Coordinates of C-alpha atoms in Angstrom, one line a residue:
L1 CA -97.9 13.8 72.9
T2 CA -97.5 12.1 76.4
A3 CA -95.7 15.1 77.9
A4 CA -98.3 17.6 76.6
A5 CA -101.2 15.4 77.8
A6 CA -99.7 14.9 81.2
W7 CA -99.1 18.6 81.7
L8 CA -102.6 19.4 80.4
L9 CA -104.4 17.0 82.8
V10 CA -102.4 18.0 85.9
T11 CA -102.8 21.7 85.2
A12 CA -106.5 21.4 84.4
A13 CA -107.1 19.9 87.8
D14 CA -106.5 23.4 89.3
R15 CA -109.2 24.9 87.0
P16 CA -107.0 27.7 85.5
P17 CA -108.3 30.1 82.9
V18 CA -109.1 28.3 79.6
L19 CA -106.5 30.3 77.7
T20 CA -103.8 28.8 80.0
L21 CA -104.6 25.4 78.5
S22 CA -105.1 26.4 74.9
V23 CA -101.5 25.9 73.7
A24 CA -101.3 22.5 75.4
A25 CA -104.7 21.4 74.0
V26 CA -103.6 22.3 70.4
L27 CA -100.3 20.5 70.9
V28 CA -102.1 17.3 72.1
R29 CA -104.5 17.4 69.1
A30 CA -101.7 18.0 66.7
S31 CA -99.5 15.3 68.2
A32 CA -102.3 12.8 68.2
I33 CA -103.0 13.4 64.5
A34 CA -99.3 13.5 63.5
R35 CA -98.2 10.4 65.3
P36 CA -99.9 7.8 63.1
L37 CA -99.2 9.7 60.0
L38 CA -95.5 10.1 60.8
G39 CA -95.3 6.4 61.8
Y40 CA -96.8 5.4 58.5
A41 CA -94.4 7.7 56.6
E42 CA -91.5 6.3 58.6
R43 CA -92.3 2.7 57.7
L44 CA -93.0 3.6 54.1
V45 CA -89.7 5.4 53.5
S46 CA -87.5 3.0 55.5
H47 CA -88.9 -0.1 53.9
D48 CA -88.8 1.4 50.4
T49 CA -85.1 2.3 51.0
A50 CA -84.3 -1.1 52.4
L51 CA -86.1 -3.1 49.7
A52 CA -84.5 -1.0 47.0
G53 CA -81.2 -1.7 48.6
L54 CA -82.0 -5.4 48.8
A55 CA -82.7 -5.6 45.1
G56 CA -79.4 -4.0 44.3
W57 CA -77.5 -6.2 46.8
R58 CA -79.0 -9.4 45.4
S59 CA -78.3 -8.3 41.8
A60 CA -74.7 -7.5 42.8
V61 CA -74.2 -10.8 44.5
V62 CA -75.6 -12.8 41.6
A63 CA -73.5 -10.8 39.1
A64 CA -70.4 -11.5 41.2
L65 CA -71.3 -15.3 41.5
V66 CA -71.9 -15.8 37.8
P67 CA -68.1 -15.9 36.8
R68 CA -67.3 -17.9 39.9
L69 CA -69.8 -20.8 39.4
P70 CA -69.0 -23.4 38.4
G71 CA -65.7 -23.0 40.1
P72 CA -63.9 -22.9 43.4
L73 CA -67.1 -21.9 45.4
S74 CA -68.9 -25.0 44.5
R75 CA -65.9 -27.2 45.4
R76 CA -65.0 -25.7 48.8
R77 CA -66.0 -27.7 51.7
T78 CA -67.3 -24.6 53.5
S79 CA -69.4 -23.8 50.5
R80 CA -71.5 -26.9 50.0
R81 CA -74.7 -26.4 48.1
G82 CA -76.8 -26.1 51.2
D83 CA -74.3 -23.8 53.0
L84 CA -74.0 -21.6 49.9
L85 CA -77.8 -21.4 49.7
V86 CA -77.9 -20.2 53.3
R87 CA -75.2 -17.6 52.6
L88 CA -76.8 -16.3 49.5
V89 CA -80.3 -16.0 51.0
D90 CA -79.8 -15.3 54.7
D91 CA -76.7 -13.2 54.5
V92 CA -78.0 -10.9 51.8
D93 CA -81.3 -10.6 53.7
A94 CA -79.3 -9.8 56.9
R95 CA -78.2 -6.6 55.2
V96 CA -81.8 -5.4 55.2
D97 CA -81.9 -6.3 58.9
G98 CA -78.8 -4.2 59.4
L99 CA -80.7 -1.2 58.0
L100 CA -84.2 -1.7 59.3
R101 CA -83.4 -3.4 62.6
F102 CA -80.1 -1.8 63.5
R103 CA -79.1 1.5 62.0
H104 CA -82.6 3.0 61.8
P105 CA -83.9 2.0 65.3
L106 CA -80.5 2.8 66.9
T107 CA -80.5 6.3 65.5
V108 CA -84.2 6.9 66.5
T109 CA -83.6 5.6 70.0
V110 CA -80.4 7.7 70.6
V111 CA -82.1 10.9 69.4
A112 CA -85.3 10.3 71.3
L113 CA -83.5 9.4 74.5
A114 CA -81.3 12.4 74.3
L115 CA -84.3 14.7 73.8
A116 CA -86.1 13.0 76.7
L117 CA -83.2 13.5 79.1
A118 CA -82.7 17.0 77.9
A119 CA -86.3 17.9 78.5
A120 CA -86.2 16.2 82.0
A121 CA -83.1 18.3 82.8
V122 CA -84.9 21.5 81.9
A123 CA -87.7 20.6 84.3
S124 CA -85.1 19.6 87.0
P125 CA -81.5 18.3 86.6
V126 CA -82.2 15.9 89.6
I127 CA -84.9 14.1 87.6
A128 CA -82.5 13.5 84.7
L129 CA -79.7 12.4 87.0
A130 CA -82.0 10.0 88.9
A131 CA -83.0 8.3 85.6
V132 CA -79.4 7.9 84.4
P133 CA -78.6 4.6 86.2
G134 CA -81.7 2.8 84.9
V135 CA -81.1 4.2 81.4
A136 CA -77.5 3.0 81.6
V137 CA -78.7 -0.6 82.4
A138 CA -81.3 -0.6 79.7
A139 CA -79.5 1.3 77.0
L140 CA -75.9 0.1 77.5
L141 CA -75.7 -3.1 79.7
A142 CA -78.6 -5.0 78.2
P143 CA -77.6 -4.4 74.5
A144 CA -73.9 -5.3 75.3
A145 CA -75.0 -8.5 76.9
A146 CA -77.3 -9.3 73.9
A147 CA -74.4 -8.6 71.4
R148 CA -72.1 -10.8 73.4
A149 CA -74.6 -13.6 73.5
E150 CA -75.2 -13.3 69.7
H151 CA -71.4 -13.6 69.1
R152 CA -71.3 -16.6 71.3
D153 CA -74.3 -18.2 69.7
G154 CA -73.1 -17.7 66.1
A155 CA -73.2 -21.5 65.9
V156 CA -76.9 -21.1 65.1
R157 CA -76.1 -20.0 61.5
E158 CA -73.6 -22.9 61.2
Q159 CA -76.2 -25.3 62.4
A160 CA -78.7 -23.9 60.0
A161 CA -76.2 -24.4 57.2
A162 CA -75.6 -28.0 58.3
V163 CA -79.4 -28.7 58.2
A164 CA -79.6 -27.1 54.8
S165 CA -76.7 -29.1 53.5
A166 CA -78.0 -32.4 54.9
S167 CA -81.5 -31.6 53.5
V168 CA -80.1 -30.9 50.0
E169 CA -78.1 -34.2 50.1
A170 CA -81.1 -36.2 51.2
L171 CA -83.3 -34.7 48.5
D172 CA -80.7 -35.2 45.9
G173 CA -80.6 -38.9 46.8
V174 CA -84.3 -39.4 47.3
E175 CA -84.5 -41.9 44.4
D176 CA -81.8 -44.1 46.0
L177 CA -83.3 -43.7 49.5
R178 CA -86.7 -44.9 48.3
G179 CA -85.2 -48.3 47.4
R180 CA -83.7 -49.2 50.7
N181 CA -83.8 -48.5 54.4
A182 CA -83.2 -44.7 54.6
G183 CA -82.7 -44.6 58.4
P184 CA -78.9 -44.5 58.5
D185 CA -78.8 -42.0 55.6
L186 CA -81.1 -39.6 57.4
A187 CA -79.3 -39.8 60.7
A188 CA -77.0 -36.9 59.8
L189 CA -80.1 -34.7 59.0
A190 CA -81.7 -35.7 62.3
A191 CA -78.5 -34.9 64.2
A192 CA -78.2 -31.5 62.5
G193 CA -81.8 -30.7 63.4
R194 CA -81.2 -31.5 67.1
A195 CA -78.1 -29.4 67.1
L196 CA -80.0 -26.5 65.5
A197 CA -82.8 -26.8 68.1
A198 CA -80.3 -26.8 71.0
A199 CA -78.6 -23.7 69.5
E200 CA -82.0 -22.0 69.1
N201 CA -82.9 -22.8 72.7
R202 CA -79.6 -21.2 73.9
R203 CA -80.3 -18.1 71.9
A204 CA -83.9 -17.9 73.2
R205 CA -82.7 -18.2 76.8
A206 CA -80.1 -15.4 76.2
G207 CA -82.9 -13.3 74.6
A208 CA -85.1 -13.7 77.6
A209 CA -82.3 -12.7 80.0
T210 CA -81.5 -9.6 78.1
A211 CA -85.2 -8.7 77.8
A212 CA -85.6 -9.0 81.6
L213 CA -82.5 -6.8 82.1
S214 CA -83.8 -4.2 79.7
T215 CA -87.2 -4.2 81.4
L216 CA -85.5 -3.8 84.8
G217 CA -83.5 -0.9 83.6
T218 CA -86.4 1.0 82.0
G219 CA -88.5 0.5 85.1
A220 CA -85.7 1.7 87.3
A221 CA -85.3 4.8 85.1
V222 CA -89.0 5.7 85.5
V223 CA -89.0 5.1 89.2
G224 CA -85.8 7.1 89.6
A225 CA -87.2 10.0 87.7
A226 CA -90.3 10.0 89.9
L227 CA -88.2 9.9 93.1
G228 CA -86.0 12.6 91.7
A229 CA -88.9 14.9 91.2
L230 CA -90.0 14.3 94.8
A231 CA -86.5 14.7 96.2
A232 CA -85.5 17.8 94.1
P233 CA -84.1 20.6 96.4
T234 CA -86.1 23.1 94.5
A235 CA -89.8 22.2 94.2
V236 CA -90.8 21.2 90.8
A237 CA -94.3 22.2 89.6
P238 CA -96.5 19.1 89.6
A239 CA -97.5 19.6 86.0
W240 CA -93.9 19.7 84.8
A241 CA -92.9 16.8 87.1
A242 CA -95.7 14.7 85.6
A243 CA -94.8 15.7 82.1
A244 CA -91.1 14.7 82.7
V245 CA -91.8 11.4 84.4
L246 CA -94.6 10.2 82.1
A247 CA -92.8 11.3 78.9
A248 CA -89.9 9.0 80.0
V249 CA -92.2 6.0 79.6
P250 CA -92.6 6.0 75.8
A251 CA -89.0 7.1 75.3
L252 CA -87.8 4.2 77.4
E253 CA -90.1 1.8 75.4
L254 CA -87.7 2.5 72.5
V255 CA -84.8 1.5 74.7
R256 CA -86.3 -1.9 75.5
A257 CA -85.8 -2.8 71.8
L258 CA -82.0 -2.1 72.0
P259 CA -81.0 -5.8 72.8
D260 CA -82.7 -6.9 69.6
V261 CA -81.1 -4.0 67.8
A262 CA -77.7 -5.1 69.0
R263 CA -78.3 -8.7 67.9
A264 CA -79.4 -7.5 64.5
G265 CA -76.2 -5.4 64.2
V266 CA -74.0 -8.4 65.1
R267 CA -75.8 -10.6 62.5
A268 CA -75.6 -7.9 59.8
R269 CA -71.8 -7.3 60.3
A270 CA -71.2 -11.1 60.3
A271 CA -73.2 -11.5 57.1
Q272 CA -71.4 -8.7 55.4
R273 CA -68.1 -10.2 56.4
R274 CA -69.1 -13.6 55.1
T275 CA -70.4 -12.2 51.8
R276 CA -67.1 -10.3 51.3
E277 CA -65.1 -13.5 51.9
L278 CA -67.3 -15.4 49.6
L279 CA -66.9 -12.9 46.7
A280 CA -63.2 -12.5 47.4
V281 CA -62.5 -15.8 45.7
P282 CA -60.7 -15.0 42.4
E283 CA -62.6 -15.6 39.2
P284 CA -61.3 -18.9 37.6
A285 CA -61.6 -17.5 34.1
T286 CA -60.6 -13.9 33.2
E287 CA -62.5 -12.2 30.3
P288 CA -60.2 -10.5 27.8
A289 CA -60.4 -6.7 27.8
V290 CA -61.0 -6.7 24.0
P291 CA -62.4 -10.1 22.9
A292 CA -61.3 -11.4 19.6
P293 CA -63.9 -12.4 17.0
L294 CA -64.9 -16.1 16.8
P295 CA -62.9 -17.9 14.2
A296 CA -64.4 -19.3 11.1
S297 CA -65.3 -23.0 11.0
L298 CA -63.2 -25.5 9.1
P299 CA -64.2 -28.1 6.5
T300 CA -64.7 -31.6 7.7
A301 CA -62.8 -34.4 6.0
D302 CA -64.6 -35.7 2.9
G303 CA -66.1 -39.0 3.7
G304 CA -63.8 -39.3 6.7
P305 CA -64.4 -39.6 10.4
A306 CA -67.5 -37.5 10.1
G307 CA -69.4 -40.6 9.3
G308 CA -70.2 -39.4 5.8
Y309 CA -71.6 -36.0 6.9
A310 CA -70.5 -33.1 4.8
G311 CA -70.1 -29.4 5.9
R312 CA -67.9 -27.4 8.2
G313 CA -67.1 -27.6 11.9
H314 CA -64.7 -26.4 14.5
E315 CA -61.4 -28.0 15.5
V316 CA -60.4 -28.1 19.1
R317 CA -56.6 -28.4 19.8
V318 CA -55.3 -28.9 23.4
E319 CA -51.5 -28.3 23.7
G320 CA -49.5 -28.9 26.8
L321 CA -52.5 -28.1 29.0
V322 CA -51.9 -27.7 32.8
A323 CA -55.1 -26.9 34.7
G324 CA -56.9 -27.3 37.9
W325 CA -59.4 -25.5 40.1
D326 CA -56.5 -25.0 42.6
P327 CA -53.7 -23.5 40.4
G328 CA -51.1 -24.7 42.9
D329 CA -52.3 -28.3 42.6
P330 CA -53.4 -28.9 39.0
V331 CA -54.9 -32.2 38.0
L332 CA -54.0 -32.0 34.3
H333 CA -50.3 -32.0 33.4
G334 CA -49.2 -31.4 29.9
L335 CA -52.3 -32.8 28.2
D336 CA -52.3 -32.9 24.4
L337 CA -55.5 -33.6 22.4
V338 CA -56.8 -32.9 19.0
L339 CA -60.6 -33.0 18.2
A340 CA -60.9 -32.8 14.4
P341 CA -64.0 -31.2 13.0
G342 CA -66.9 -33.7 12.8
T343 CA -65.2 -36.4 14.8
A344 CA -66.4 -38.3 17.9
T345 CA -63.6 -38.8 20.5
A346 CA -63.8 -40.5 23.8
L347 CA -61.5 -39.5 26.6
R348 CA -61.3 -42.3 29.1
G349 CA -59.9 -42.0 32.6
P350 CA -60.5 -42.8 36.3
S351 CA -62.4 -40.4 38.5
G352 CA -60.2 -37.5 39.6
S353 CA -58.0 -37.7 36.5
G354 CA -59.2 -34.3 35.2
K355 CA -61.9 -35.0 32.7
S356 CA -64.4 -32.5 34.1
T357 CA -61.6 -30.0 34.5
L358 CA -60.9 -30.3 30.8
A359 CA -64.5 -29.7 30.1
A360 CA -64.4 -26.5 32.2
V361 CA -61.4 -25.3 30.3
L362 CA -63.0 -26.0 26.9
L363 CA -66.1 -24.0 28.0
R364 CA -64.0 -21.1 29.4
F365 CA -65.1 -21.7 32.9
L366 CA -61.5 -22.2 33.9
D367 CA -58.2 -20.7 32.6
P368 CA -55.2 -22.9 32.0
V369 CA -52.3 -22.7 34.4
A370 CA -50.0 -23.4 31.4
G371 CA -50.5 -24.6 27.8
R372 CA -53.4 -23.5 25.7
V373 CA -56.6 -24.5 24.0
L374 CA -57.2 -23.5 20.4
L375 CA -60.6 -23.2 18.8
S376 CA -60.1 -23.5 15.1
G377 CA -56.6 -21.9 15.6
T378 CA -57.6 -19.2 18.0
D379 CA -56.6 -19.3 21.7
V380 CA -59.9 -19.4 23.7
R381 CA -58.4 -17.0 26.3
T382 CA -58.7 -14.3 23.7
L383 CA -62.4 -15.0 23.1
A384 CA -65.3 -13.9 25.2
G385 CA -66.7 -16.7 27.4
D386 CA -70.2 -16.4 26.0
D387 CA -68.8 -16.6 22.4
V388 CA -67.0 -19.8 23.2
R389 CA -70.1 -21.3 24.9
S390 CA -72.1 -20.4 21.8
V391 CA -69.9 -22.9 19.9
V392 CA -69.0 -25.4 22.7
G393 CA -71.8 -27.0 24.7
L394 CA -71.8 -29.3 27.6
V395 CA -74.1 -32.1 28.8
G396 CA -73.1 -33.1 32.3
D397 CA -74.1 -35.8 34.8
D398 CA -76.0 -33.3 37.0
E399 CA -78.0 -31.2 34.6
H400 CA -80.6 -29.0 36.3
V401 CA -84.3 -29.2 35.4
F402 CA -86.2 -26.1 36.4
A403 CA -89.5 -26.3 38.3
T404 CA -91.5 -25.1 35.3
T405 CA -93.1 -26.5 32.1
L406 CA -91.2 -28.8 29.8
R407 CA -91.5 -26.1 27.1
E408 CA -89.8 -23.5 29.2
N409 CA -87.0 -25.9 30.1
L410 CA -86.4 -26.4 26.4
L411 CA -86.7 -22.8 25.4
L412 CA -83.8 -21.9 27.7
A413 CA -81.5 -23.3 25.0
A414 CA -83.2 -21.7 22.0
P415 CA -85.8 -18.9 22.8
G416 CA -88.3 -18.5 20.0
S417 CA -88.3 -22.1 18.9
G418 CA -91.7 -23.5 17.8
D419 CA -93.4 -26.5 19.3
D420 CA -92.5 -28.6 16.2
E421 CA -88.8 -27.9 16.8
L422 CA -89.1 -28.7 20.5
R423 CA -90.8 -32.0 19.7
A424 CA -88.2 -32.8 17.1
A425 CA -85.4 -32.3 19.6
L426 CA -87.2 -34.6 22.1
R427 CA -87.7 -37.2 19.3
A428 CA -84.0 -37.1 18.4
V429 CA -83.1 -38.1 22.0
R430 CA -85.9 -40.7 22.2
L431 CA -88.1 -38.8 24.6
D432 CA -91.1 -38.8 22.2
D433 CA -92.9 -41.7 24.0
W434 CA -92.3 -40.0 27.4
L435 CA -93.7 -36.8 26.0
A436 CA -96.8 -38.6 24.6
A437 CA -97.4 -40.1 28.1
L438 CA -97.6 -36.6 29.7
P439 CA -101.2 -35.4 29.9
A440 CA -100.3 -31.8 29.3
G441 CA -97.6 -32.5 26.7
L442 CA -95.1 -29.6 26.5
D443 CA -97.1 -27.7 29.1
A444 CA -96.5 -30.4 31.7
R445 CA -94.6 -29.2 34.7
V446 CA -91.3 -31.0 35.4
G447 CA -88.7 -30.6 38.1
D448 CA -89.6 -30.1 41.7
G449 CA -93.4 -30.6 42.1
G450 CA -93.8 -31.7 38.5
A451 CA -93.5 -34.9 36.5
P452 CA -90.6 -37.0 37.9
L453 CA -87.6 -37.7 35.7
S454 CA -85.2 -40.6 36.0
G455 CA -81.5 -40.0 35.7
G456 CA -81.5 -41.1 32.0
E457 CA -84.5 -38.9 31.1
R458 CA -82.9 -35.9 32.8
R459 CA -79.8 -36.4 30.7
R460 CA -81.8 -36.9 27.5
L461 CA -83.6 -33.7 28.2
A462 CA -80.3 -31.9 28.7
L463 CA -79.1 -33.3 25.3
A464 CA -82.3 -32.0 23.7
R465 CA -81.5 -28.6 25.0
A466 CA -78.0 -28.9 23.5
L467 CA -79.4 -30.0 20.2
L468 CA -81.7 -26.9 20.2
A469 CA -78.7 -24.7 20.9
D470 CA -77.0 -26.4 17.9
V471 CA -73.5 -26.0 19.2
A472 CA -70.7 -27.1 16.9
V473 CA -68.7 -28.9 19.6
L474 CA -70.5 -30.9 22.2
V475 CA -68.9 -32.3 25.4
L476 CA -70.7 -35.2 27.1
D477 CA -69.3 -35.3 30.6
E478 CA -69.9 -38.7 32.3
P479 CA -73.5 -39.0 30.8
T480 CA -73.9 -42.5 32.3
E481 CA -72.9 -41.8 35.8
G482 CA -75.2 -43.6 38.3
L483 CA -77.0 -45.6 35.7
D484 CA -77.0 -49.4 35.3
E485 CA -75.0 -51.0 32.5
A486 CA -77.9 -51.7 30.1
T487 CA -79.4 -48.3 30.5
A488 CA -76.0 -46.6 30.2
Q489 CA -75.3 -48.5 26.9
H490 CA -78.6 -47.4 25.4
L491 CA -78.3 -43.9 26.6
T492 CA -74.8 -43.5 25.3
R493 CA -75.8 -44.9 21.9
D494 CA -78.7 -42.5 21.7
L495 CA -76.6 -39.5 22.8
L496 CA -73.9 -40.2 20.3
T497 CA -76.3 -40.8 17.5
A498 CA -78.5 -37.8 18.1
G499 CA -75.5 -35.6 18.9
R500 CA -73.5 -36.2 15.7
R501 CA -75.6 -34.3 13.2
R502 CA -76.3 -30.5 13.3
R503 CA -79.5 -28.8 11.9
D504 CA -77.8 -28.1 8.6
G505 CA -76.8 -31.7 8.2
S506 CA -73.2 -31.2 8.9
A507 CA -71.3 -33.2 11.5
R508 CA -70.9 -32.0 15.1
T509 CA -67.6 -32.5 16.9
L510 CA -68.2 -34.7 19.9
L511 CA -66.1 -35.4 23.0
L512 CA -67.2 -38.1 25.4
L513 CA -65.7 -38.0 28.8
A514 CA -66.1 -41.3 30.7
H515 CA -64.5 -43.7 33.1
R516 CA -66.9 -46.5 32.1
G517 CA -66.8 -48.5 28.9
E518 CA -70.4 -48.0 27.6
G519 CA -70.5 -46.5 24.1
L520 CA -66.7 -46.5 23.4
D521 CA -67.3 -48.8 20.4
L522 CA -69.4 -46.0 18.8
V523 CA -66.8 -43.3 18.6
D524 CA -64.0 -42.7 16.1
R525 CA -61.2 -42.6 18.7
V526 CA -60.6 -43.6 22.3
V527 CA -57.9 -41.7 24.2
D528 CA -56.7 -42.9 27.6
L529 CA -56.2 -40.2 30.3
G530 CA -53.9 -41.4 33.0
A531 CA -54.5 -40.7 36.7
E532 CA -51.7 -38.1 36.5
G533 CA -53.7 -36.1 33.9
R534 CA -51.7 -37.0 30.8
T535 CA -52.7 -38.9 27.7
T536 CA -51.2 -42.4 27.6
G537 CA -51.9 -43.0 24.0
A538 CA -54.8 -43.4 21.5
L539 CA -56.7 -46.6 20.9
V540 CA -58.1 -46.5 17.4
R541 CA -61.1 -48.8 17.0
A542 CA -60.9 -50.9 13.9
G543 CA -63.8 -51.2 11.5
G544 CA -66.2 -48.6 10.2
A545 CA -65.6 -46.0 7.5
G546 CA -62.8 -43.6 8.4
R547 CA -62.3 -45.1 11.8

């Protein structure tokens, strides 16, 4: 469009016959109409391709993370919750930048620049040669400097991850921070923010320098082309000289974007490398090629430890278990434990003794290094993980409450449950008064931006979900962590009372993992787990039927 318009204007100044200008006039009109249409089509196709790719990449990353979380990723220092969030969001989105802001504009610029130089060479080789030094500065030197600066300032991503991590930690502890002077606790967040601002300033200064270098190069290329047209040994027709020089301007406008293109390429490659490293972590639990069917439940002892409840249940037998998230440094060493159908057992041990690791093995989140876990006589490694988790449930000390309605939070455990069933589950865990105080009832929003929940209420809600799922074996992992003694005692009593009975009236097998003493008088058996991850003997509480 620019070349044809320049040729047309300069040629028309000599008042040639109208037919001489007809081809150029048609070309100007056609180019003027096609330019916005082609620009729209380019954006439509490129963004459609990129967004379709983004959906596929996000799905692939989530599918790859599912068998790895919980697991090593959530325990690596380099993959703290905030850092992992940055990786998952920013690094996956950076792949779109790699397509839209690197591969696509780089291809367009190279093709357009080659065509522009070829056209200039047709008019006069001198014009093309005179423009080459400026083109080299703008198309090669400035992008190379931008890429080098982006490599050097890779700390921006690390600082952003640090801010994210500090923010998540501060938000997680907001209840504690409200009760005392939060200044020292927020110092890390403020320091991370200052470091991020300094890194962003360095990046901005580098961006300004490369933009100036690119502008200098493009200007030199245009001036060089004009001087080349004047200094050509063979006179160049004014119309063709004007077309060649002016057409260089829009072509070189593309070149000015190359520093940003180079930076986007560096970010995209780094993001792809980090994502590959993240997903290269081995899966902690391997699914069997052909899963075995779930074993049948076993009868509970008549009038025995089940507390008088009849029915059938599942036995869990742990034999010589050696396990740990780091196979080379296990925390459990030869653990033996039997959970009879319908019994309530407490496994007591200090922090770090492997209680949560045992819970992960029972739920097929982690494979044993040695030994085995039997579910009613069947090795859990031969069962599909989802099948095991349909029988074995977990209520932990950090259960997530989604930012949606109370009803939706409960329906996660048992889709299709009616409101009466949801209310019954909340009543069983003594949340009926709390529910009655919510103006919107089951439609009240909870979680972020909704009705606040205390630590005890959050764990009661998690147990209500477990009751709705109606699992046969329920693991309570440190349910009183972070609670005061009185609250912990009441919560444990309610959890054990509500958790014992299933919907059909039969007894549920319970395992309480704790390092505190609250509620240990309510179980059938207390087993000590030493710091070395071995049982040190069973303490059987006297009193009570079958105990």
